[in-house]
Short mmCIF file of C-alpha atoms in Angstrom, two decimals:
data_model
loop_
_atom_site.label_atom_id
_atom_site.label_comp_id
_atom_site.label_asym_id
_atom_site.label_seq_id
_atom_site.Cartn_x
_atom_site.Cartn_y
_atom_site.Cartn_z
CA UNK A 1 0.25 -0.31 -0.05
CA UNK A 2 2.80 2.36 0.91
CA UNK A 3 3.87 2.48 -2.65
CA UNK A 4 0.18 3.22 -3.67
CA UNK A 5 -0.56 6.25 -1.19
CA UNK A 6 1.33 9.26 -1.07
CA UNK A 7 0.92 11.07 2.15
CA UNK A 8 1.47 14.52 2.89
CA UNK A 9 1.41 16.41 6.38
CA UNK A 10 0.03 19.56 7.04
CA UNK A 11 3.29 21.23 7.67
CA UNK A 12 5.15 19.11 4.72
CA UNK A 13 8.21 20.65 5.02
CA UNK A 14 8.95 19.23 8.16
CA UNK A 15 9.53 15.80 6.31
CA UNK A 16 13.14 17.05 5.09
CA UNK A 17 15.75 16.20 6.38
CA UNK A 18 18.40 15.32 3.32
CA UNK A 19 21.29 17.42 3.02
CA UNK A 20 20.31 17.85 -0.38
CA UNK A 21 16.97 18.50 -2.48
CA UNK A 22 17.75 15.81 -4.95
CA UNK A 23 18.74 13.61 -2.10
CA UNK A 24 15.80 14.51 -0.75
CA UNK A 25 13.59 14.25 -3.50
CA UNK A 26 15.45 10.73 -4.43
CA UNK A 27 15.01 9.19 -0.91
CA UNK A 28 11.55 7.71 -1.76
CA UNK A 29 12.63 6.25 -5.18
CA UNK A 30 16.18 5.20 -3.75
CA UNK A 31 14.40 2.71 -1.28
CA UNK A 32 12.00 1.04 -4.08
CA UNK A 33 15.39 -0.35 -5.30
CA UNK A 34 15.02 1.80 -8.67
CA UNK A 35 17.88 2.04 -11.02
CA UNK A 36 19.67 5.82 -10.15
CA UNK A 37 18.98 7.23 -14.17
CA UNK A 38 15.47 6.27 -13.60
CA UNK A 39 15.55 7.99 -9.86
CA UNK A 40 17.34 11.16 -11.40
CA UNK A 41 14.62 11.24 -13.95
CA UNK A 42 12.13 10.74 -10.98
CA UNK A 43 13.91 13.82 -9.28
CA UNK A 44 13.29 16.03 -12.01
CA UNK A 45 9.68 15.53 -12.81
CA UNK A 46 8.90 15.63 -9.77
CA UNK A 47 10.55 19.31 -9.27
CA UNK A 48 9.71 20.50 -12.39
CA UNK A 49 5.78 19.49 -11.48
CA UNK A 50 6.40 21.79 -8.22
CA UNK A 51 7.93 24.42 -9.58
CA UNK A 52 11.20 23.64 -8.58
CA UNK A 53 14.90 24.46 -11.21
CA UNK A 54 16.54 20.91 -10.99
CA UNK A 55 19.22 22.39 -11.50
CA UNK A 56 19.16 25.84 -10.34
CA UNK A 57 17.85 23.89 -6.48
CA UNK A 58 19.56 19.98 -6.87
CA UNK A 59 22.45 20.43 -4.67
CA UNK A 60 21.81 23.16 -2.17
CA UNK A 61 20.05 22.34 2.23
CA UNK A 62 17.10 22.20 1.57
CA UNK A 63 16.99 24.07 4.75
CA UNK A 64 17.65 27.03 3.25
CA UNK A 65 15.15 27.51 1.19
CA UNK A 66 11.95 29.51 1.78
CA UNK A 67 8.98 28.11 3.77
CA UNK A 68 7.49 27.80 0.08
CA UNK A 69 10.13 26.48 -1.79
CA UNK A 70 10.41 23.77 0.80
CA UNK A 71 6.62 22.45 1.22
CA UNK A 72 7.08 22.60 -2.48
CA UNK A 73 10.20 20.45 -2.37
CA UNK A 74 8.34 17.93 -0.15
CA UNK A 75 5.42 17.83 -2.19
CA UNK A 76 7.73 16.21 -4.41
CA UNK A 77 9.72 13.70 -2.40
CA UNK A 78 5.97 12.39 -1.98
CA UNK A 79 5.34 12.76 -6.02
CA UNK A 80 8.73 11.25 -7.29
CA UNK A 81 7.26 7.89 -5.76
CA UNK A 82 4.73 7.72 -8.22
CA UNK A 83 1.64 7.28 -5.93
CA UNK A 84 -2.23 6.95 -7.74
CA UNK A 85 -3.22 8.42 -4.35
CA UNK A 86 -2.50 11.26 -2.74
CA UNK A 87 -3.63 12.30 0.56
CA UNK A 88 -3.14 15.98 1.65
CA UNK A 89 -3.75 16.78 5.54
CA UNK A 90 -4.70 20.83 5.41
CA UNK A 91 -2.24 21.16 2.91
CA UNK A 92 -3.05 25.06 2.55
CA UNK A 93 -2.00 25.72 6.39
CA UNK A 94 -0.38 28.26 8.03
CA UNK A 95 0.54 29.88 3.60
CA UNK A 96 -0.29 33.42 3.41
CA UNK A 97 -3.43 34.05 0.28
CA UNK A 98 -1.05 34.26 -2.23
CA UNK A 99 0.70 30.94 -1.27
CA UNK A 100 -2.68 29.07 -0.79
CA UNK A 101 -3.74 30.02 -4.22
CA UNK A 102 -0.35 28.80 -5.38
CA UNK A 103 -0.37 25.78 -3.83
CA UNK A 104 -4.31 24.66 -4.69
CA UNK A 105 -3.16 25.84 -8.30
CA UNK A 106 -0.42 22.85 -8.13
CA UNK A 107 -2.47 20.05 -6.67
CA UNK A 108 -5.10 20.87 -9.73
CA UNK A 109 -2.31 20.35 -12.38
CA UNK A 110 -0.97 17.35 -10.24
CA UNK A 111 -4.52 15.22 -10.56
CA UNK A 112 -3.99 15.93 -13.65
CA UNK A 113 -0.87 15.90 -14.70
CA UNK A 114 -0.63 12.25 -12.88
CA UNK A 115 -4.25 11.19 -13.25
CA UNK A 116 -4.37 10.60 -9.67
CA UNK A 117 -7.35 10.20 -6.83
CA UNK A 118 -6.27 12.80 -4.57
CA UNK A 119 -8.05 12.75 -0.55
CA UNK A 120 -7.42 15.63 0.57
CA UNK A 121 -8.54 16.48 4.71
CA UNK A 122 -9.73 20.16 5.49
CA UNK A 123 -11.23 22.52 7.34
CA UNK A 124 -11.69 25.17 5.10
CA UNK A 125 -15.26 24.79 2.81
CA UNK A 126 -13.23 27.84 -0.11
CA UNK A 127 -10.17 24.60 -0.51
CA UNK A 128 -12.69 21.73 -0.91
CA UNK A 129 -14.65 24.08 -2.94
CA UNK A 130 -12.68 24.36 -5.70
CA UNK A 131 -11.32 20.76 -6.25
CA UNK A 132 -13.95 18.46 -5.12
CA UNK A 133 -15.75 16.53 -6.89
CA UNK A 134 -17.44 14.41 -4.22
CA UNK A 135 -17.23 14.75 -0.14
CA UNK A 136 -17.17 13.14 3.02
CA UNK A 137 -18.03 14.87 6.43
CA UNK A 138 -16.99 13.75 9.10
CA UNK A 139 -17.74 14.81 12.42
CA UNK A 140 -17.02 12.08 15.46
CA UNK A 141 -15.30 9.73 14.05
CA UNK A 142 -18.13 9.11 11.22
CA UNK A 143 -19.02 9.73 7.83
CA UNK A 144 -22.26 11.92 8.46
CA UNK A 145 -22.74 12.36 4.66
CA UNK A 146 -20.85 11.95 1.29
CA UNK A 147 -22.39 13.32 -1.69
CA UNK A 148 -21.63 16.23 -4.34
CA UNK A 149 -20.17 20.71 -3.30
CA UNK A 150 -23.72 20.96 -4.96
CA UNK A 151 -25.31 18.29 -1.54
CA UNK A 152 -23.25 19.11 0.85
CA UNK A 153 -23.69 22.47 0.23
CA UNK A 154 -27.31 22.64 0.38
CA UNK A 155 -27.14 21.77 4.39
CA UNK A 156 -26.27 24.88 5.10
CA UNK A 157 -28.29 24.65 8.91
CA UNK A 158 -26.56 20.48 9.17
CA UNK A 159 -22.97 21.61 8.71
CA UNK A 160 -23.38 24.64 11.57
CA UNK A 161 -24.33 22.45 13.62
CA UNK A 162 -21.28 20.56 13.56
CA UNK A 163 -19.28 23.11 13.69
CA UNK A 164 -18.64 24.13 10.22
CA UNK A 165 -19.71 26.05 7.24
CA UNK A 166 -20.61 26.85 3.63
CA UNK A 167 -18.15 28.90 1.44
CA UNK A 168 -18.19 32.09 2.00
CA UNK A 169 -18.87 32.17 -1.41
CA UNK A 170 -22.19 29.83 -1.70
CA UNK A 171 -22.76 32.37 1.28
CA UNK A 172 -23.03 35.11 -0.86
CA UNK A 173 -25.60 33.76 -3.58
CA UNK A 174 -27.40 32.60 -0.85
CA UNK A 175 -28.29 35.79 0.90
CA UNK A 176 -28.78 37.00 -2.40
CA UNK A 177 -31.52 34.88 -3.01
CA UNK A 178 -33.20 35.73 -0.15
CA UNK A 179 -33.50 39.74 -0.77
CA UNK A 180 -35.02 38.32 -4.36
CA UNK A 181 -32.29 38.33 -6.40
CA UNK A 182 -32.79 35.17 -9.10
CA UNK A 183 -29.61 33.63 -8.41
CA UNK A 184 -28.30 30.02 -8.40
CA UNK A 185 -26.98 29.33 -4.63
CA UNK A 186 -25.30 26.53 -5.62
CA UNK A 187 -21.94 28.64 -5.95
CA UNK A 188 -18.83 27.84 -4.80
CA UNK A 189 -16.12 29.75 -6.32
CA UNK A 190 -15.29 33.82 -6.79
CA UNK A 191 -15.34 33.64 -11.01
CA UNK A 192 -18.77 31.12 -10.49
CA UNK A 193 -20.22 34.27 -8.40
CA UNK A 194 -19.35 37.19 -11.42
CA UNK A 195 -20.22 35.11 -14.69
CA UNK A 196 -23.70 34.64 -12.75
CA UNK A 197 -23.95 38.17 -11.41
CA UNK A 198 -22.77 39.33 -14.21
CA UNK A 199 -25.51 37.60 -16.16
CA UNK A 200 -28.18 38.61 -13.86
#
Protein backbone atom coordinates (compact mmCIF):
# COMPACT_ATOMS: atom_id res chain seq x y z
CA UNK A 1 0.00 0.00 0.00
CA UNK A 2 2.80 2.45 0.84
CA UNK A 3 3.97 2.21 -2.80
CA UNK A 4 0.56 3.34 -4.01
CA UNK A 5 -0.39 5.95 -1.41
CA UNK A 6 1.52 9.20 -0.90
CA UNK A 7 0.90 11.14 2.31
CA UNK A 8 1.66 14.83 2.63
CA UNK A 9 1.37 16.07 6.20
CA UNK A 10 -0.08 19.38 7.36
CA UNK A 11 3.37 20.96 7.38
CA UNK A 12 5.20 18.88 4.74
CA UNK A 13 8.41 20.84 5.20
CA UNK A 14 8.77 18.91 8.48
CA UNK A 15 9.23 15.78 6.33
CA UNK A 16 12.57 17.09 4.99
CA UNK A 17 15.72 15.57 6.44
CA UNK A 18 18.46 15.06 3.81
CA UNK A 19 21.44 17.34 3.19
CA UNK A 20 20.49 18.28 -0.38
CA UNK A 21 17.25 18.79 -2.28
CA UNK A 22 18.22 16.01 -4.70
CA UNK A 23 18.86 13.47 -1.93
CA UNK A 24 15.63 14.36 -0.19
CA UNK A 25 13.43 13.93 -3.26
CA UNK A 26 15.39 10.82 -4.32
CA UNK A 27 15.01 9.06 -0.96
CA UNK A 28 11.71 7.33 -1.77
CA UNK A 29 12.55 6.15 -5.31
CA UNK A 30 15.93 4.85 -4.10
CA UNK A 31 14.18 2.80 -1.42
CA UNK A 32 12.01 1.28 -4.13
CA UNK A 33 15.25 -0.12 -5.58
CA UNK A 34 15.00 1.83 -8.84
CA UNK A 35 18.07 2.31 -11.07
CA UNK A 36 20.01 5.57 -10.57
CA UNK A 37 18.97 6.91 -13.98
CA UNK A 38 15.28 6.32 -13.21
CA UNK A 39 15.70 7.94 -9.80
CA UNK A 40 17.23 11.06 -11.37
CA UNK A 41 14.46 11.25 -13.99
CA UNK A 42 11.82 11.02 -11.27
CA UNK A 43 13.53 13.69 -9.15
CA UNK A 44 13.74 16.08 -12.14
CA UNK A 45 10.13 15.48 -13.12
CA UNK A 46 8.80 15.86 -9.56
CA UNK A 47 10.75 19.09 -8.93
CA UNK A 48 9.66 20.59 -12.25
CA UNK A 49 6.05 19.63 -11.50
CA UNK A 50 6.11 21.67 -8.28
CA UNK A 51 7.94 24.58 -9.92
CA UNK A 52 11.45 24.04 -8.54
CA UNK A 53 14.33 24.36 -11.04
CA UNK A 54 16.32 21.10 -10.89
CA UNK A 55 19.75 22.48 -11.81
CA UNK A 56 19.45 25.54 -9.58
CA UNK A 57 18.26 23.71 -6.46
CA UNK A 58 19.43 20.07 -6.59
CA UNK A 59 22.64 20.64 -4.59
CA UNK A 60 21.22 23.13 -2.11
CA UNK A 61 20.23 22.26 1.44
CA UNK A 62 16.43 22.07 1.74
CA UNK A 63 16.76 23.94 5.03
CA UNK A 64 18.12 27.04 3.27
CA UNK A 65 14.98 27.43 1.18
CA UNK A 66 11.97 29.64 1.83
CA UNK A 67 8.96 28.10 3.56
CA UNK A 68 7.04 27.80 0.30
CA UNK A 69 10.01 26.21 -1.49
CA UNK A 70 10.50 23.74 1.36
CA UNK A 71 6.84 22.75 1.11
CA UNK A 72 7.16 22.20 -2.65
CA UNK A 73 10.33 20.11 -2.25
CA UNK A 74 8.56 17.95 0.33
CA UNK A 75 5.64 17.45 -2.07
CA UNK A 76 8.11 16.57 -4.84
CA UNK A 77 9.57 13.87 -2.58
CA UNK A 78 6.16 12.23 -2.36
CA UNK A 79 5.45 12.65 -6.09
CA UNK A 80 8.75 11.00 -7.01
CA UNK A 81 7.32 7.78 -5.56
CA UNK A 82 4.60 7.95 -8.25
CA UNK A 83 1.66 7.17 -5.96
CA UNK A 84 -1.78 6.52 -7.44
CA UNK A 85 -3.49 8.05 -4.39
CA UNK A 86 -2.32 11.26 -2.76
CA UNK A 87 -3.53 12.24 0.72
CA UNK A 88 -3.05 15.86 1.76
CA UNK A 89 -3.70 16.97 5.33
CA UNK A 90 -4.63 20.69 5.50
CA UNK A 91 -2.24 21.58 2.62
CA UNK A 92 -2.79 25.34 2.89
CA UNK A 93 -2.24 25.57 6.67
CA UNK A 94 -0.14 28.56 7.67
CA UNK A 95 0.10 30.01 4.15
CA UNK A 96 -0.68 33.56 3.09
CA UNK A 97 -3.36 34.05 0.37
CA UNK A 98 -0.77 33.94 -2.43
CA UNK A 99 0.80 30.74 -1.10
CA UNK A 100 -2.64 29.24 -0.63
CA UNK A 101 -3.61 29.94 -4.26
CA UNK A 102 -0.28 28.52 -5.44
CA UNK A 103 -0.67 25.25 -3.50
CA UNK A 104 -4.29 24.78 -4.61
CA UNK A 105 -3.26 25.38 -8.22
CA UNK A 106 -0.48 22.81 -7.86
CA UNK A 107 -2.88 20.24 -6.44
CA UNK A 108 -5.15 20.75 -9.45
CA UNK A 109 -2.19 20.38 -11.85
CA UNK A 110 -1.04 17.20 -10.07
CA UNK A 111 -4.48 15.69 -10.46
CA UNK A 112 -4.50 16.47 -14.18
CA UNK A 113 -0.89 15.50 -14.91
CA UNK A 114 -0.72 12.22 -13.00
CA UNK A 115 -4.44 11.28 -13.03
CA UNK A 116 -4.23 10.89 -9.25
CA UNK A 117 -6.98 10.19 -6.81
CA UNK A 118 -6.54 13.00 -4.30
CA UNK A 119 -7.93 12.87 -0.78
CA UNK A 120 -7.90 16.32 0.74
CA UNK A 121 -8.42 16.63 4.51
CA UNK A 122 -9.45 20.17 5.38
CA UNK A 123 -11.71 22.41 7.45
CA UNK A 124 -11.49 25.09 4.75
CA UNK A 125 -14.73 24.95 2.80
CA UNK A 126 -13.21 27.34 0.25
CA UNK A 127 -10.33 24.92 -0.50
CA UNK A 128 -12.69 21.97 -0.75
CA UNK A 129 -15.11 23.90 -2.98
CA UNK A 130 -12.30 24.68 -5.39
CA UNK A 131 -11.01 21.13 -5.73
CA UNK A 132 -13.45 18.43 -4.66
CA UNK A 133 -15.67 16.31 -6.88
CA UNK A 134 -17.06 14.51 -3.83
CA UNK A 135 -17.12 15.48 -0.15
CA UNK A 136 -17.33 13.26 2.91
CA UNK A 137 -18.30 15.17 6.06
CA UNK A 138 -16.98 13.56 9.24
CA UNK A 139 -18.02 14.22 12.81
CA UNK A 140 -16.74 12.38 15.90
CA UNK A 141 -15.06 9.73 13.77
CA UNK A 142 -18.06 8.93 11.60
CA UNK A 143 -19.08 9.90 8.07
CA UNK A 144 -22.29 11.90 8.41
CA UNK A 145 -22.83 12.25 4.70
CA UNK A 146 -20.90 11.91 1.45
CA UNK A 147 -22.07 13.51 -1.77
CA UNK A 148 -21.33 16.13 -4.42
CA UNK A 149 -20.36 19.66 -3.29
CA UNK A 150 -23.75 20.92 -4.51
CA UNK A 151 -25.62 18.49 -2.24
CA UNK A 152 -23.30 18.93 0.77
CA UNK A 153 -23.37 22.73 0.66
CA UNK A 154 -27.17 22.71 0.49
CA UNK A 155 -27.17 21.29 4.07
CA UNK A 156 -26.28 24.65 5.63
CA UNK A 157 -27.93 24.10 9.02
CA UNK A 158 -26.54 20.58 9.42
CA UNK A 159 -23.02 21.80 8.62
CA UNK A 160 -23.28 24.67 11.09
CA UNK A 161 -24.57 22.36 13.81
CA UNK A 162 -21.28 20.42 13.70
CA UNK A 163 -19.06 23.52 13.54
CA UNK A 164 -18.59 23.74 9.77
CA UNK A 165 -19.87 26.27 7.29
CA UNK A 166 -20.39 26.79 3.60
CA UNK A 167 -17.93 28.72 1.40
CA UNK A 168 -18.28 32.48 1.88
CA UNK A 169 -19.12 32.95 -1.80
CA UNK A 170 -21.97 30.40 -1.51
CA UNK A 171 -23.20 32.24 1.58
CA UNK A 172 -23.27 35.47 -0.46
CA UNK A 173 -25.36 33.83 -3.19
CA UNK A 174 -27.80 32.43 -0.57
CA UNK A 175 -28.15 35.93 0.94
CA UNK A 176 -28.77 37.43 -2.51
CA UNK A 177 -31.55 34.87 -3.02
CA UNK A 178 -33.08 35.83 0.33
CA UNK A 179 -33.16 39.42 -0.90
CA UNK A 180 -35.11 38.45 -4.01
CA UNK A 181 -32.26 38.16 -6.51
CA UNK A 182 -32.70 35.32 -9.00
CA UNK A 183 -29.22 33.82 -8.67
CA UNK A 184 -28.12 30.22 -8.28
CA UNK A 185 -27.03 29.24 -4.78
CA UNK A 186 -24.95 26.26 -5.91
CA UNK A 187 -21.93 28.47 -6.60
CA UNK A 188 -18.65 27.80 -4.81
CA UNK A 189 -16.00 30.00 -6.45
CA UNK A 190 -15.60 33.75 -6.94
CA UNK A 191 -15.25 33.24 -10.71
CA UNK A 192 -18.60 31.43 -10.96
CA UNK A 193 -20.25 34.03 -8.71
CA UNK A 194 -18.95 36.84 -10.92
CA UNK A 195 -20.39 35.17 -14.04
CA UNK A 196 -23.74 34.60 -12.30
CA UNK A 197 -23.99 38.19 -11.05
CA UNK A 198 -23.06 39.56 -14.49
CA UNK A 199 -25.71 37.30 -16.02
CA UNK A 200 -28.26 38.81 -13.63
